[in-house]
Tab-separated table of C-alpha atoms in Angstrom:
chain	number	residue	atom	x	y	z
A	1	MET	CA	-7.097	-19.869	3.757
A	2	SER	CA	-7.750	-18.722	7.315
A	3	ASP	CA	-6.166	-21.809	8.873
A	4	ARG	CA	-2.870	-21.285	7.060
A	5	PRO	CA	-0.142	-19.955	9.361
A	6	LYS	CA	0.347	-16.185	9.112
A	7	ILE	CA	4.143	-16.221	9.193
A	8	ARG	CA	5.621	-17.391	5.895
A	9	LEU	CA	9.259	-18.265	5.263
A	10	CYS	CA	11.034	-19.029	2.034
A	11	VAL	CA	13.664	-21.690	2.802
A	12	ASP	CA	16.348	-23.288	0.679
A	13	GLN	CA	15.616	-26.903	1.638
A	14	PRO	CA	13.362	-29.700	0.362
A	15	LEU	CA	9.818	-29.728	1.774
A	16	GLY	CA	7.684	-32.865	2.152
A	17	ALA	CA	5.662	-34.809	4.722
A	18	GLY	CA	7.762	-35.445	7.832
A	19	GLN	CA	10.734	-33.523	6.431
A	20	THR	CA	12.902	-31.726	8.994
A	21	VAL	CA	13.890	-28.189	7.987
A	22	ASP	CA	16.922	-26.663	9.673
A	23	LEU	CA	16.735	-22.918	10.124
A	24	SER	CA	19.381	-20.413	9.152
A	25	ARG	CA	20.616	-18.103	11.858
A	26	ASP	CA	18.619	-15.202	10.364
A	27	HIS	CA	15.404	-17.206	10.227
A	28	ALA	CA	15.916	-18.509	13.790
A	29	ASN	CA	16.464	-14.947	14.990
A	30	TYR	CA	13.334	-13.766	13.194
A	31	LEU	CA	11.077	-16.559	14.463
A	32	PHE	CA	12.349	-16.899	18.027
A	33	ASN	CA	13.644	-13.442	18.958
A	34	VAL	CA	11.612	-11.052	16.794
A	35	MET	CA	8.312	-12.973	16.564
A	36	ARG	CA	8.872	-14.813	19.898
A	37	LEU	CA	7.661	-18.188	18.647
A	38	GLY	CA	8.433	-21.317	20.662
A	39	PRO	CA	8.277	-25.088	20.091
A	40	GLY	CA	4.935	-26.178	18.647
A	41	ALA	CA	4.277	-22.902	16.808
A	42	GLU	CA	3.232	-23.051	13.166
A	43	VAL	CA	4.988	-21.403	10.236
A	44	ALA	CA	4.166	-21.637	6.519
A	45	LEU	CA	7.180	-22.802	4.505
A	46	PHE	CA	7.874	-22.690	0.777
A	47	ASN	CA	10.992	-23.056	-1.342
A	48	GLY	CA	9.852	-22.177	-4.865
A	49	ARG	CA	9.570	-25.853	-5.869
A	50	ASP	CA	7.406	-27.885	-3.467
A	51	GLY	CA	4.406	-25.631	-2.771
A	52	GLU	CA	3.558	-24.378	0.708
A	53	TRP	CA	3.828	-26.600	3.800
A	54	ARG	CA	2.749	-26.247	7.385
A	55	GLY	CA	5.916	-26.394	9.483
A	56	ARG	CA	5.847	-26.877	13.232
A	57	VAL	CA	8.715	-25.634	15.382
A	58	ALA	CA	10.567	-28.659	16.760
A	59	ALA	CA	13.597	-26.951	18.266
A	60	ALA	CA	14.093	-23.241	18.992
A	61	GLY	CA	17.488	-21.787	19.830
A	62	LYS	CA	19.284	-18.433	19.784
A	63	ARG	CA	21.288	-19.279	16.693
A	64	GLY	CA	19.314	-22.014	15.034
A	65	GLY	CA	16.423	-24.391	15.252
A	66	SER	CA	14.286	-26.680	13.168
A	67	LEU	CA	10.758	-27.238	11.949
A	68	VAL	CA	9.000	-30.394	10.827
A	69	CYS	CA	6.729	-30.326	7.771
A	70	GLU	CA	3.243	-31.598	8.600
A	71	GLY	CA	1.218	-31.234	5.452
A	72	GLN	CA	0.963	-29.254	2.241
A	73	THR	CA	-1.193	-26.125	2.584
A	74	ALA	CA	-0.941	-24.931	-1.039
A	75	PRO	CA	0.394	-26.430	-4.259
A	76	LEU	CA	3.284	-24.871	-6.153
A	77	MET	CA	1.869	-22.068	-8.285
A	78	LEU	CA	4.230	-21.031	-11.048
A	79	PRO	CA	3.752	-17.588	-12.596
A	80	PRO	CA	3.246	-17.264	-16.349
A	81	ASP	CA	6.410	-17.595	-18.443
A	82	LEU	CA	6.876	-13.852	-18.305
A	83	TRP	CA	10.053	-11.825	-17.867
A	84	LEU	CA	10.236	-8.218	-16.742
A	85	LEU	CA	13.055	-6.106	-18.190
A	86	PHE	CA	13.597	-2.658	-16.715
A	87	ALA	CA	16.313	-0.017	-16.489
A	88	PRO	CA	17.360	0.449	-12.847
A	89	ILE	CA	16.436	3.818	-11.433
A	90	LYS	CA	16.775	5.354	-8.007
A	91	LYS	CA	17.320	2.710	-5.321
A	92	ALA	CA	13.894	2.880	-3.682
A	93	ARG	CA	12.067	2.654	-7.002
A	94	THR	CA	14.229	-0.236	-8.190
A	95	ASP	CA	13.358	-2.081	-4.973
A	96	PHE	CA	9.684	-1.337	-5.577
A	97	ILE	CA	9.815	-2.689	-9.125
A	98	VAL	CA	11.284	-5.990	-7.900
A	99	GLU	CA	8.705	-6.198	-5.105
A	100	LYS	CA	5.796	-5.383	-7.429
A	101	ALA	CA	6.932	-7.759	-10.183
A	102	THR	CA	7.037	-10.575	-7.611
A	103	GLU	CA	3.549	-9.747	-6.309
A	104	MET	CA	2.129	-9.401	-9.807
A	105	GLY	CA	3.683	-12.710	-10.887
A	106	VAL	CA	6.692	-12.938	-13.179
A	107	ALA	CA	9.169	-15.760	-13.746
A	108	ARG	CA	12.322	-13.670	-14.129
A	109	ILE	CA	13.417	-10.083	-13.533
A	110	LEU	CA	16.153	-8.672	-15.768
A	111	PRO	CA	17.655	-5.261	-14.936
A	112	VAL	CA	18.987	-3.837	-18.209
A	113	GLN	CA	21.311	-0.971	-18.937
A	114	THR	CA	20.101	1.367	-21.673
A	115	GLU	CA	21.844	4.375	-23.190
A	116	PHE	CA	20.099	6.734	-20.784
A	117	THR	CA	20.426	4.525	-17.677
A	118	ASN	CA	22.606	6.083	-15.023
A	119	SER	CA	23.202	2.903	-12.993
A	120	GLU	CA	26.411	1.108	-13.808
A	121	ARG	CA	25.748	-1.624	-11.296
A	122	ILE	CA	23.050	-3.067	-9.081
A	123	ARG	CA	23.176	-5.119	-5.882
A	124	GLN	CA	21.789	-8.324	-7.352
A	125	ASP	CA	21.863	-10.123	-3.992
A	126	ARG	CA	19.883	-7.348	-2.317
A	127	LEU	CA	17.296	-7.273	-5.099
A	128	GLN	CA	16.970	-11.071	-4.946
A	129	ALA	CA	16.362	-10.776	-1.190
A	130	HIS	CA	13.615	-8.232	-1.943
A	131	ALA	CA	11.959	-10.748	-4.272
A	132	VAL	CA	12.078	-13.391	-1.507
A	133	GLU	CA	10.490	-10.998	1.003
A	134	ALA	CA	7.793	-10.014	-1.483
A	135	ALA	CA	6.991	-13.693	-2.154
A	136	GLU	CA	6.729	-14.331	1.599
A	137	GLN	CA	4.401	-11.340	1.919
A	138	CYS	CA	2.113	-11.932	-1.062
A	139	GLY	CA	1.330	-15.584	-0.375
A	140	GLY	CA	3.154	-16.805	-3.465
A	141	THR	CA	5.007	-20.121	-3.597
A	142	PHE	CA	7.509	-19.051	-6.251
A	143	VAL	CA	10.364	-16.529	-6.183
A	144	PRO	CA	11.368	-14.944	-9.501
A	145	GLU	CA	15.044	-15.016	-10.348
A	146	VAL	CA	16.630	-11.554	-10.358
A	147	CYS	CA	19.427	-11.484	-12.941
A	148	ASP	CA	22.506	-9.324	-12.793
A	149	LEU	CA	22.582	-6.074	-14.755
A	150	GLN	CA	23.154	-6.614	-18.480
A	151	ARG	CA	23.296	-4.238	-21.395
A	152	LEU	CA	19.971	-4.087	-23.244
A	153	GLU	CA	21.735	-4.654	-26.562
A	154	THR	CA	23.340	-7.853	-25.197
A	155	VAL	CA	19.973	-9.161	-23.997
A	156	LEU	CA	18.392	-8.378	-27.376
A	157	ALA	CA	21.259	-9.990	-29.284
A	158	ASP	CA	20.755	-13.254	-27.342
A	159	TRP	CA	16.959	-13.095	-27.441
A	160	PRO	CA	15.327	-16.557	-27.208
A	161	GLU	CA	13.526	-17.808	-30.304
A	162	GLY	CA	9.790	-17.243	-30.202
A	163	ARG	CA	9.594	-15.134	-27.041
A	164	ARG	CA	7.573	-11.935	-27.543
A	165	LEU	CA	8.723	-8.643	-26.020
A	166	ILE	CA	6.013	-6.161	-25.028
A	167	LEU	CA	7.530	-2.682	-25.261
A	168	CYS	CA	6.203	0.075	-22.995
A	169	ASP	CA	7.648	3.173	-24.563
A	170	GLU	CA	6.186	6.193	-22.806
A	171	GLY	CA	7.790	8.821	-24.957
A	172	ARG	CA	6.504	7.447	-28.197
A	173	ALA	CA	3.571	8.846	-30.091
A	174	GLY	CA	1.737	6.848	-32.716
A	175	ARG	CA	0.413	3.388	-33.177
A	176	SER	CA	0.483	0.915	-30.284
A	177	ALA	CA	-1.362	-2.323	-29.721
A	178	THR	CA	-4.420	-2.370	-27.509
A	179	LEU	CA	-5.196	-5.220	-25.166
A	180	PRO	CA	-7.663	-7.052	-27.463
A	181	GLU	CA	-5.125	-6.818	-30.288
A	182	LEU	CA	-2.493	-8.362	-28.044
A	183	VAL	CA	-4.776	-11.270	-27.184
A	184	ALA	CA	-5.657	-11.759	-30.837
A	185	ALA	CA	-1.978	-11.696	-31.785
A	186	GLU	CA	-1.251	-14.363	-29.195
A	187	ALA	CA	-4.122	-16.574	-30.371
A	188	ALA	CA	-2.903	-16.357	-33.976
A	189	ARG	CA	0.734	-16.840	-33.122
A	190	GLU	CA	2.839	-19.751	-34.248
A	191	GLY	CA	5.064	-21.516	-31.775
A	192	GLN	CA	2.939	-20.534	-28.786
A	193	GLY	CA	4.401	-21.296	-25.410
A	194	ALA	CA	7.744	-19.618	-26.063
A	195	GLY	CA	6.821	-17.034	-23.481
A	196	TRP	CA	6.636	-13.299	-23.116
A	197	ALA	CA	8.625	-10.421	-21.726
A	198	ILE	CA	7.795	-6.829	-20.846
A	199	LEU	CA	10.317	-4.020	-21.270
A	200	ILE	CA	9.803	-0.828	-19.267
A	201	GLY	CA	11.702	2.099	-20.708
A	202	PRO	CA	14.118	4.125	-18.583
A	203	GLU	CA	12.894	7.319	-16.904
A	204	GLY	CA	14.919	9.363	-19.381
A	205	GLY	CA	13.362	7.493	-22.312
A	206	PHE	CA	15.094	5.399	-24.930
A	207	SER	CA	17.637	6.949	-27.272
A	208	GLN	CA	16.585	7.432	-30.885
A	209	ALA	CA	18.852	4.553	-31.931
A	210	GLU	CA	17.462	2.204	-29.273
A	211	ARG	CA	13.900	3.092	-30.166
A	212	ALA	CA	14.500	2.473	-33.876
A	213	ARG	CA	16.251	-0.842	-33.109
A	214	LEU	CA	13.467	-2.021	-30.777
A	215	HIS	CA	10.671	-1.175	-33.175
A	216	ALA	CA	12.453	-2.981	-36.020
A	217	LEU	CA	12.766	-6.266	-34.089
A	218	PRO	CA	10.218	-8.879	-35.207
A	219	PHE	CA	9.469	-10.087	-31.664
A	220	VAL	CA	8.671	-6.625	-30.263
A	221	VAL	CA	5.021	-5.648	-29.611
A	222	PRO	CA	4.648	-1.988	-28.539
A	223	ILE	CA	1.746	-1.167	-26.239
A	224	ALA	CA	0.296	2.106	-24.991
A	225	LEU	CA	-0.228	2.909	-21.312
A	226	GLY	CA	-2.670	5.787	-21.477
A	227	PRO	CA	-2.384	9.520	-22.109
A	228	ARG	CA	-0.191	10.476	-19.129
A	229	ILE	CA	3.495	9.629	-18.736
A	230	LEU	CA	3.945	6.955	-16.064
A	231	ARG	CA	6.977	6.559	-13.854
A	232	ALA	CA	8.830	3.280	-14.401
A	233	ASP	CA	7.433	1.567	-11.297
A	234	THR	CA	3.860	2.614	-12.141
A	235	ALA	CA	4.325	1.491	-15.743
A	236	ALA	CA	5.618	-1.898	-14.563
A	237	VAL	CA	2.503	-2.601	-12.471
A	238	ALA	CA	0.167	-1.290	-15.193
A	239	ALA	CA	1.799	-3.396	-17.922
A	240	LEU	CA	1.844	-6.489	-15.690
A	241	THR	CA	-1.871	-5.961	-14.928
A	242	LEU	CA	-2.662	-5.805	-18.649
A	243	PHE	CA	-0.657	-8.968	-19.249
A	244	GLN	CA	-2.071	-10.928	-16.323
A	245	THR	CA	-5.683	-10.125	-17.150
A	246	SER	CA	-5.340	-10.971	-20.830
A	247	LEU	CA	-2.679	-13.668	-21.155
A	248	GLY	CA	-1.611	-14.526	-17.602
A	249	ASP	CA	-2.946	-16.104	-14.432
A	250	TRP	CA	-5.618	-13.523	-13.463
A	251	THR	CA	-8.110	-14.831	-15.992
B	1	MET	CA	5.273	16.779	-28.155
B	2	SER	CA	9.008	17.372	-28.491
B	3	ASP	CA	8.692	21.149	-28.791
B	4	ARG	CA	6.867	21.432	-25.471
B	5	PRO	CA	9.076	22.830	-22.715
B	6	LYS	CA	10.563	20.148	-20.441
B	7	ILE	CA	10.044	21.984	-17.164
B	8	ARG	CA	6.405	21.974	-16.090
B	9	LEU	CA	4.913	24.028	-13.269
B	10	CYS	CA	1.461	23.898	-11.744
B	11	VAL	CA	0.504	27.482	-10.814
B	12	ASP	CA	-2.508	28.903	-9.023
B	13	GLN	CA	-3.231	31.711	-11.493
B	14	PRO	CA	-5.298	32.111	-14.669
B	15	LEU	CA	-3.559	31.148	-17.915
B	16	GLY	CA	-4.367	32.632	-21.301
B	17	ALA	CA	-2.741	34.362	-24.279
B	18	GLY	CA	-0.626	37.289	-23.121
B	19	GLN	CA	-1.397	36.609	-19.456
B	20	THR	CA	1.366	37.517	-16.985
B	21	VAL	CA	1.976	34.885	-14.313
B	22	ASP	CA	3.712	35.985	-11.125
B	23	LEU	CA	5.882	33.317	-9.547
B	24	SER	CA	5.804	32.231	-5.923
B	25	ARG	CA	9.071	32.376	-4.032
B	26	ASP	CA	9.388	28.564	-4.208
B	27	HIS	CA	8.821	28.504	-7.954
B	28	ALA	CA	11.243	31.400	-8.509
B	29	ASN	CA	13.872	29.592	-6.463
B	30	TYR	CA	13.311	26.372	-8.430
B	31	LEU	CA	13.452	28.013	-11.862
B	32	PHE	CA	16.215	30.548	-11.329
B	33	ASN	CA	18.450	29.045	-8.641
B	34	VAL	CA	17.976	25.278	-9.020
B	35	MET	CA	17.355	25.050	-12.785
B	36	ARG	CA	19.336	28.241	-13.544
B	37	LEU	CA	16.868	29.599	-16.095
B	38	GLY	CA	17.035	33.244	-17.126
B	39	PRO	CA	14.828	35.700	-19.021
B	40	GLY	CA	13.516	34.254	-22.289
B	41	ALA	CA	13.563	30.629	-21.085
B	42	GLU	CA	10.456	28.503	-21.681
B	43	VAL	CA	8.410	26.721	-19.040
B	44	ALA	CA	5.171	24.752	-19.452
B	45	LEU	CA	2.428	26.064	-17.165
B	46	PHE	CA	-0.873	24.524	-16.097
B	47	ASN	CA	-3.354	25.271	-13.338
B	48	GLY	CA	-5.825	22.384	-13.522
B	49	ARG	CA	-8.382	24.498	-15.426
B	50	ASP	CA	-6.907	26.132	-18.541
B	51	GLY	CA	-4.807	23.374	-20.144
B	52	GLU	CA	-1.048	23.716	-20.672
B	53	TRP	CA	0.549	26.972	-21.828
B	54	ARG	CA	3.997	27.912	-23.009
B	55	GLY	CA	5.306	30.500	-20.549
B	56	ARG	CA	8.360	32.635	-21.257
B	57	VAL	CA	10.388	34.094	-18.410
B	58	ALA	CA	9.900	37.874	-18.390
B	59	ALA	CA	11.566	38.705	-15.071
B	60	ALA	CA	13.862	36.541	-12.970
B	61	GLY	CA	14.772	37.451	-9.405
B	62	LYS	CA	16.026	35.781	-6.254
B	63	ARG	CA	12.640	35.845	-4.563
B	64	GLY	CA	10.201	36.155	-7.413
B	65	GLY	CA	9.714	36.702	-11.072
B	66	SER	CA	7.131	36.412	-13.807
B	67	LEU	CA	6.337	34.596	-17.015
B	68	VAL	CA	4.163	35.573	-19.932
B	69	CYS	CA	1.848	32.988	-21.547
B	70	GLU	CA	2.510	32.706	-25.269
B	71	GLY	CA	0.204	29.965	-26.494
B	72	GLN	CA	-1.616	26.837	-25.423
B	73	THR	CA	0.469	23.671	-25.850
B	74	ALA	CA	-2.173	21.181	-24.670
B	75	PRO	CA	-5.878	21.370	-23.867
B	76	LEU	CA	-7.226	20.677	-20.393
B	77	MET	CA	-7.560	16.902	-20.051
B	78	LEU	CA	-9.846	15.939	-17.206
B	79	PRO	CA	-9.519	12.413	-15.810
B	80	PRO	CA	-12.569	10.138	-15.694
B	81	ASP	CA	-15.032	10.883	-12.862
B	82	LEU	CA	-13.226	8.373	-10.667
B	83	TRP	CA	-12.370	8.576	-6.965
B	84	LEU	CA	-9.731	6.514	-5.207
B	85	LEU	CA	-10.439	5.564	-1.587
B	86	PHE	CA	-7.618	3.972	0.374
B	87	ALA	CA	-6.601	3.399	3.989
B	88	PRO	CA	-3.371	5.294	4.740
B	89	ILE	CA	-0.419	3.051	5.433
B	90	LYS	CA	3.224	3.711	6.082
B	91	LYS	CA	4.266	7.204	5.003
B	92	ALA	CA	6.285	6.243	1.929
B	93	ARG	CA	3.557	3.974	0.579
B	94	THR	CA	0.833	6.560	1.196
B	95	ASP	CA	2.909	9.065	-0.781
B	96	PHE	CA	3.284	6.500	-3.547
B	97	ILE	CA	-0.466	5.868	-3.720
B	98	VAL	CA	-1.163	9.593	-4.154
B	99	GLU	CA	1.566	9.872	-6.796
B	100	LYS	CA	0.369	6.794	-8.684
B	101	ALA	CA	-3.309	7.770	-8.555
B	102	THR	CA	-2.393	11.140	-10.091
B	103	GLU	CA	-0.335	9.507	-12.862
B	104	MET	CA	-3.022	6.919	-13.566
B	105	GLY	CA	-5.744	9.586	-13.696
B	106	VAL	CA	-8.311	10.063	-10.943
B	107	ALA	CA	-10.488	13.054	-10.092
B	108	ARG	CA	-10.322	12.809	-6.294
B	109	ILE	CA	-8.294	10.936	-3.673
B	110	LEU	CA	-9.993	10.085	-0.358
B	111	PRO	CA	-7.909	8.659	2.475
B	112	VAL	CA	-10.284	6.653	4.675
B	113	GLN	CA	-9.931	5.254	8.154
B	114	THR	CA	-11.043	1.642	8.502
B	115	GLU	CA	-11.214	-0.495	11.635
B	116	PHE	CA	-7.757	-1.913	10.995
B	117	THR	CA	-6.153	1.382	9.870
B	118	ASN	CA	-3.444	2.533	12.229
B	119	SER	CA	-3.249	6.129	11.012
B	120	GLU	CA	-5.291	8.576	13.022
B	121	ARG	CA	-4.226	11.485	10.870
B	122	ILE	CA	-2.580	12.359	7.610
B	123	ARG	CA	-0.792	15.469	6.395
B	124	GLN	CA	-3.361	16.487	3.803
B	125	ASP	CA	-1.276	19.476	2.649
B	126	ARG	CA	1.769	17.285	2.089
B	127	LEU	CA	-0.227	14.693	0.154
B	128	GLN	CA	-1.811	17.440	-1.968
B	129	ALA	CA	1.700	18.726	-2.764
B	130	HIS	CA	2.644	15.185	-3.847
B	131	ALA	CA	-0.311	15.175	-6.241
B	132	VAL	CA	0.842	18.521	-7.702
B	133	GLU	CA	4.382	17.190	-8.194
B	134	ALA	CA	3.080	14.004	-9.816
B	135	ALA	CA	0.899	16.041	-12.202
B	136	GLU	CA	3.924	18.196	-13.137
B	137	GLN	CA	5.947	15.027	-13.761
B	138	CYS	CA	3.395	12.971	-15.714
B	139	GLY	CA	2.427	15.635	-18.236
B	140	GLY	CA	-1.124	15.924	-16.914
B	141	THR	CA	-3.044	19.193	-16.900
B	142	PHE	CA	-5.242	18.299	-13.915
B	143	VAL	CA	-4.446	17.800	-10.222
B	144	PRO	CA	-6.739	15.504	-8.221
B	145	GLU	CA	-8.074	16.904	-4.968
B	146	VAL	CA	-6.701	15.053	-1.926
B	147	CYS	CA	-9.341	15.053	0.825
B	148	ASP	CA	-8.667	14.976	4.525
B	149	LEU	CA	-8.889	11.649	6.355
B	150	GLN	CA	-12.473	10.524	7.006
B	151	ARG	CA	-13.915	7.410	8.582
B	152	LEU	CA	-14.958	4.864	5.955
B	153	GLU	CA	-18.385	4.534	7.558
B	154	THR	CA	-18.921	8.290	7.272
B	155	VAL	CA	-17.980	8.271	3.594
B	156	LEU	CA	-20.314	5.328	2.934
B	157	ALA	CA	-23.185	6.946	4.866
B	158	ASP	CA	-22.913	10.073	2.666
B	159	TRP	CA	-22.370	8.133	-0.561
B	160	PRO	CA	-23.539	10.064	-3.653
B	161	GLU	CA	-26.543	8.663	-5.493
B	162	GLY	CA	-25.622	6.530	-8.479
B	163	ARG	CA	-21.851	6.413	-7.987
B	164	ARG	CA	-20.477	2.845	-8.182
B	165	LEU	CA	-17.778	1.668	-5.751
B	166	ILE	CA	-15.348	-0.971	-7.021
B	167	LEU	CA	-14.150	-2.954	-4.004
B	168	CYS	CA	-10.692	-4.549	-4.080
B	169	ASP	CA	-10.834	-6.934	-1.163
B	170	GLU	CA	-7.647	-8.987	-1.154
B	171	GLY	CA	-8.513	-11.252	1.729
B	172	ARG	CA	-11.791	-12.374	0.272
B	173	ALA	CA	-12.298	-15.691	-1.434
B	174	GLY	CA	-15.279	-16.372	-3.678
B	175	ARG	CA	-17.091	-14.601	-6.433
B	176	SER	CA	-15.755	-11.372	-7.859
B	177	ALA	CA	-16.524	-9.575	-11.065
B	178	THR	CA	-14.169	-9.878	-14.009
B	179	LEU	CA	-13.348	-7.008	-16.296
B	180	PRO	CA	-15.846	-7.919	-19.071
B	181	GLU	CA	-18.571	-8.245	-16.433
B	182	LEU	CA	-17.733	-4.800	-15.137
B	183	VAL	CA	-17.993	-3.298	-18.613
B	184	ALA	CA	-21.289	-5.112	-19.221
B	185	ALA	CA	-22.655	-3.871	-15.897
B	186	GLU	CA	-21.739	-0.313	-16.823
B	187	ALA	CA	-23.358	-0.592	-20.255
B	188	ALA	CA	-26.595	-1.902	-18.699
B	189	ARG	CA	-26.648	0.582	-15.866
B	190	GLU	CA	-29.297	3.200	-15.315
B	191	GLY	CA	-28.290	6.727	-14.480
B	192	GLN	CA	-24.899	6.451	-16.181
B	193	GLY	CA	-22.536	9.331	-15.650
B	194	ALA	CA	-22.811	9.349	-11.861
B	195	GLY	CA	-19.209	8.227	-11.706
B	196	TRP	CA	-17.116	5.537	-10.116
B	197	ALA	CA	-14.859	5.000	-7.133
B	198	ILE	CA	-12.280	2.365	-6.230
B	199	LEU	CA	-11.735	1.252	-2.629
B	200	ILE	CA	-8.413	-0.401	-1.774
B	201	GLY	CA	-8.574	-2.413	1.432
B	202	PRO	CA	-6.150	-1.712	4.294
B	203	GLU	CA	-3.017	-3.857	4.582
B	204	GLY	CA	-4.526	-5.624	7.613
B	205	GLY	CA	-7.714	-6.350	5.650
B	206	PHE	CA	-11.248	-5.246	6.431
B	207	SER	CA	-12.940	-6.343	9.650
B	208	GLN	CA	-15.700	-8.944	9.329
B	209	ALA	CA	-18.313	-6.263	10.038
B	210	GLU	CA	-16.879	-3.872	7.426
B	211	ARG	CA	-16.689	-6.619	4.845
B	212	ALA	CA	-20.310	-7.668	5.448
B	213	ARG	CA	-21.474	-4.032	5.316
B	214	LEU	CA	-19.565	-3.331	2.068
B	215	HIS	CA	-20.826	-6.418	0.303
B	216	ALA	CA	-24.424	-5.593	1.270
B	217	LEU	CA	-24.310	-2.091	-0.231
B	218	PRO	CA	-26.114	-1.882	-3.576
B	219	PHE	CA	-23.487	0.384	-5.183
B	220	VAL	CA	-20.526	-1.896	-4.376
B	221	VAL	CA	-18.942	-4.003	-7.137
B	222	PRO	CA	-16.243	-6.388	-5.833
B	223	ILE	CA	-13.413	-7.244	-8.207
B	224	ALA	CA	-10.586	-9.758	-8.026
B	225	LEU	CA	-6.918	-8.836	-8.481
B	226	GLY	CA	-5.360	-12.210	-9.196
B	227	PRO	CA	-4.190	-15.145	-7.088
B	228	ARG	CA	-1.496	-13.387	-5.048
B	229	ILE	CA	-2.105	-10.846	-2.291
B	230	LEU	CA	-1.094	-7.373	-3.458
B	231	ARG	CA	0.173	-4.599	-1.244
B	232	ALA	CA	-2.117	-1.577	-1.155
B	233	ASP	CA	0.004	0.539	-3.512
B	234	THR	CA	0.308	-2.303	-6.031
B	235	ALA	CA	-3.430	-2.989	-5.806
B	236	ALA	CA	-4.181	0.691	-6.419
B	237	VAL	CA	-2.214	0.765	-9.689
B	238	ALA	CA	-3.620	-2.606	-10.808
B	239	ALA	CA	-7.233	-1.585	-10.115
B	240	LEU	CA	-6.732	1.803	-11.793
B	241	THR	CA	-5.254	0.040	-14.843
B	242	LEU	CA	-8.315	-2.227	-15.075
B	243	PHE	CA	-10.620	0.772	-14.786
B	244	GLN	CA	-8.772	2.961	-17.262
B	245	THR	CA	-8.571	0.266	-19.938
B	246	SER	CA	-12.237	-0.711	-19.649
B	247	LEU	CA	-14.177	2.388	-18.582
B	248	GLY	CA	-11.648	5.218	-18.452
B	249	ASP	CA	-9.408	7.285	-20.690
B	250	TRP	CA	-6.957	4.611	-21.883
B	251	THR	CA	-9.389	3.218	-24.414
């Protein structure tokens, strides 16, 4: 681990032995002006498909440059087939949720609009860029796809066959699954491998109609997140931790 | 739950049936100018000792006012005897760690200075105010104490007898305890009830000397937090989730 280059870049080009990787203007600026690298310097490269490669700077210019791939330093590590659905909140916290979901390991991030969600739109491109940065930072070799904002009812209407939805519903009293129950449910489940999703409720809670609809859906598994009410970004990390340690890639 | 007042205030006065609670200028401004409450309105009150009480506004003024306690709406719920130690990082993330630790449920928050910690000082009063706000927000009836910044080596030298320290050391490869092992260790442990602590490593990692010292200490239990490197605030929530679901108050 210690001999892997410290600077990591997610690039949109094929990676393989001897492959030349042309740099975008932004990446060239970052490597050569901000980080002051020169020819011969090493950078870790990944693209979400080919694992992580050691790239060596071949040409360094003000507006561009190139690296050559020398060898693979880590294989591609895909996250579990897990989606995170959440209702966008204040900008900083929405950014944090995308960052944390990437670090924790999800395949796809779906911002959803609920009845009590204020946001009418999100900057999908900006959130996707946050996911890229988080993947560069956390040593991952995969970048989750950030989808555009959709209405929760649309997402539920098109729900893929077999995929389970773990519902974190802070405002709800009563019966929720515990972690061992979740694992047991998965072990007993037919059509395994259809994946999972986690839905974090909006800060204002679900409406009565939404809550009734969600709890009536056969693929929904409600879970409890302790006796205090968690903010959405806290709840996202807590729920992802429970998933990763029971059904995901932390085992 | 639904008939508990929505506005919650942490006050520094005794609470009990018929007790009059005088408001600070800040609280009076918040209730009467910002939230526009008037006499007769209901507010949930807690002080970290007496549980949550329904307070009714008796007098509302520009610079002060008072409430009268009518009845207890929730008992005092103490968190587990768990401390969170972390190395302060950038301001926003330090604030987030204090907020999240309060939501997740800890008894005490100890900012510690490690060899690779940049911060020489923290604003303890500001961080304590963040903990109060988080407790008001999350429905808790307890506010963790935020300590002033201390050197990690000082904290370790004065370590209380019997308290276990869970070490989240992101940069470390090799053997770490899993959750079931942690639970088994606790069940087998002598002198139970001496409490726990969680130490989140600094973003730059521990120094070699710190790491060697920590791993040699008999009360340290290293745990793993998955295959990706988590930022300090993410790691704090993940580690607290693991603790709360195995040894804490989420069970």
